């Protein structure tokens, strides 16, 4: 069985570590990618790591994942709260979906409390900083290993 995982990041996350460190911390997306690749190696996962500010591009990667991947770890960023199109795409994916938010969205503005993506996600991680991505990868690996028996 494949151990390919897509790690997808939505709009503005390319600015991670460069703006609003009081909310999102000091690590850049390149730091996150480096740490995720190191952990994926330890967990024997193959990783595709992407970020886009364009909704259609995220949807195209979800479609790509349908063919090949066993898991999607996704921080949809602001699309979390707005995108039925991303939810529809995730609903066509049969593997594990983990939704990650760096900040605790429930502690923030009301409009961040609703997530379309949570309607599909198998697990939701919020408020663990960028460690949330690593926790998401651990979860995908654990579910895979349980399936293998
Ligand atoms: O907490 C999260 O990870 C969010 O998904 C981040 C989104 C926000 O819209 C969600 O409500 C919660 C925003 C991503 C923007 O990322 C930036 C990072 C650094 C500087 C500016 C924006």
PDB file of N, CA and C and ligand atoms in Angstrom, residues 11-13 15-16 19-20 24 75 77-78 81 101-103 105 108 112, ligand 1:
ATOM      1  N   UNK A  11      -4.202  29.891   1.534  1.00  0.00           N
ATOM      2  CA  UNK A  11      -3.766  31.253   1.250  1.00  0.00           C
ATOM      3  C   UNK A  11      -3.085  31.954   2.420  1.00  0.00           C
ATOM      4  N   UNK A  12      -2.064  32.687   2.052  1.00  0.00           N
ATOM      5  CA  UNK A  12      -1.278  33.553   2.937  1.00  0.00           C
ATOM      6  C   UNK A  12      -0.302  32.795   3.832  1.00  0.00           C
ATOM      7  N   UNK A  13      -0.349  31.485   3.821  1.00  0.00           N
ATOM      8  CA  UNK A  13       0.582  30.741   4.681  1.00  0.00           C
ATOM      9  C   UNK A  13       2.019  30.810   4.168  1.00  0.00           C
ATOM     10  N   UNK A  15       3.369  33.480   4.061  1.00  0.00           N
ATOM     11  CA  UNK A  15       3.897  34.582   4.890  1.00  0.00           C
ATOM     12  C   UNK A  15       4.258  34.133   6.308  1.00  0.00           C
ATOM     13  N   UNK A  16       4.090  32.865   6.567  1.00  0.00           N
ATOM     14  CA  UNK A  16       4.374  32.330   7.904  1.00  0.00           C
ATOM     15  C   UNK A  16       5.783  32.734   8.365  1.00  0.00           C
ATOM     16  N   UNK A  19       5.092  37.678   9.163  1.00  0.00           N
ATOM     17  CA  UNK A  19       4.103  38.641   9.658  1.00  0.00           C
ATOM     18  C   UNK A  19       3.352  37.991  10.821  1.00  0.00           C
ATOM     19  N   UNK A  20       2.754  38.803  11.681  1.00  0.00           N
ATOM     20  CA  UNK A  20       1.892  38.347  12.775  1.00  0.00           C
ATOM     21  C   UNK A  20       2.464  37.172  13.579  1.00  0.00           C
ATOM     22  N   UNK A  24       0.966  33.443  14.720  1.00  0.00           N
ATOM     23  CA  UNK A  24       1.378  32.251  13.972  1.00  0.00           C
ATOM     24  C   UNK A  24       2.809  31.784  14.260  1.00  0.00           C
ATOM     25  N   UNK A  75      -3.978  22.520   6.043  1.00  0.00           N
ATOM     26  CA  UNK A  75      -4.368  23.786   6.661  1.00  0.00           C
ATOM     27  C   UNK A  75      -4.985  24.630   5.548  1.00  0.00           C
ATOM     28  N   UNK A  77      -6.406  27.316   5.692  1.00  0.00           N
ATOM     29  CA  UNK A  77      -6.358  28.753   6.042  1.00  0.00           C
ATOM     30  C   UNK A  77      -7.760  29.351   5.909  1.00  0.00           C
ATOM     31  N   UNK A  78      -7.888  30.535   5.315  1.00  0.00           N
ATOM     32  CA  UNK A  78      -9.203  31.199   5.297  1.00  0.00           C
ATOM     33  C   UNK A  78     -10.247  30.412   4.505  1.00  0.00           C
ATOM     34  N   UNK A  81     -13.193  28.468   6.197  1.00  0.00           N
ATOM     35  CA  UNK A  81     -14.448  29.082   6.635  1.00  0.00           C
ATOM     36  C   UNK A  81     -15.373  29.441   5.484  1.00  0.00           C
ATOM     37  N   UNK A 101      -4.927  23.718  12.110  1.00  0.00           N
ATOM     38  CA  UNK A 101      -4.835  25.173  12.249  1.00  0.00           C
ATOM     39  C   UNK A 101      -3.746  25.484  13.257  1.00  0.00           C
ATOM     40  N   UNK A 102      -2.898  26.405  12.901  1.00  0.00           N
ATOM     41  CA  UNK A 102      -1.781  26.774  13.766  1.00  0.00           C
ATOM     42  C   UNK A 102      -2.320  27.439  15.036  1.00  0.00           C
ATOM     43  N   UNK A 103      -3.260  28.355  14.847  1.00  0.00           N
ATOM     44  CA  UNK A 103      -3.846  29.070  15.993  1.00  0.00           C
ATOM     45  C   UNK A 103      -5.076  28.313  16.491  1.00  0.00           C
ATOM     46  N   UNK A 105      -8.468  28.483  16.586  1.00  0.00           N
ATOM     47  CA  UNK A 105      -9.498  29.275  15.893  1.00  0.00           C
ATOM     48  C   UNK A 105     -10.708  29.547  16.798  1.00  0.00           C
ATOM     49  N   UNK A 108     -10.633  32.780  18.708  1.00  0.00           N
ATOM     50  CA  UNK A 108     -10.526  33.977  17.874  1.00  0.00           C
ATOM     51  C   UNK A 108     -11.922  34.452  17.419  1.00  0.00           C
ATOM     52  N   UNK A 112     -14.277  32.514  12.488  1.00  0.00           N
ATOM     53  CA  UNK A 112     -13.299  31.417  12.364  1.00  0.00           C
ATOM     54  C   UNK A 112     -13.778  30.144  13.062  1.00  0.00           C
TER      55      UNK A 112
HETATM   56  O1  LIG B   1      -4.631  29.128  12.455  1.00  0.00           O
HETATM   57  C1  LIG B   1      -4.532  28.788  11.276  1.00  0.00           C
HETATM   58  O2  LIG B   1      -3.694  28.009  10.878  1.00  0.00           O
HETATM   59  C2  LIG B   1      -5.471  29.413  10.240  1.00  0.00           C
HETATM   60  O3  LIG B   1      -5.852  28.389   9.338  1.00  0.00           O
HETATM   61  C3  LIG B   1      -4.663  30.465   9.528  1.00  0.00           C
HETATM   62  C4  LIG B   1      -5.463  31.276   8.520  1.00  0.00           C
HETATM   63  C5  LIG B   1      -6.756  31.810   9.146  1.00  0.00           C
HETATM   64  O4  LIG B   1      -7.544  32.444   8.153  1.00  0.00           O
HETATM   65  C6  LIG B   1      -7.552  30.699   9.789  1.00  0.00           C
HETATM   66  O5  LIG B   1      -8.705  31.253  10.386  1.00  0.00           O
HETATM   67  C7  LIG B   1      -6.727  29.993  10.849  1.00  0.00           C
HETATM   68  C8  LIG B   1      -4.649  32.476   8.038  1.00  0.00           C
HETATM   69  C9  LIG B   1      -3.375  32.096   7.383  1.00  0.00           C
HETATM   70  C10 LIG B   1      -2.592  33.337   7.175  1.00  0.00           C
HETATM   71  O6  LIG B   1      -1.272  33.053   7.520  1.00  0.00           O
HETATM   72  C11 LIG B   1      -0.454  34.088   7.820  1.00  0.00           C
HETATM   73  C12 LIG B   1       0.737  33.745   8.387  1.00  0.00           C
HETATM   74  C13 LIG B   1       1.616  34.736   8.729  1.00  0.00           C
HETATM   75  C14 LIG B   1       1.309  36.052   8.495  1.00  0.00           C
HETATM   76  C15 LIG B   1       0.115  36.383   7.924  1.00  0.00           C
HETATM   77  C16 LIG B   1      -0.773  35.392   7.566  1.00  0.00           C
END
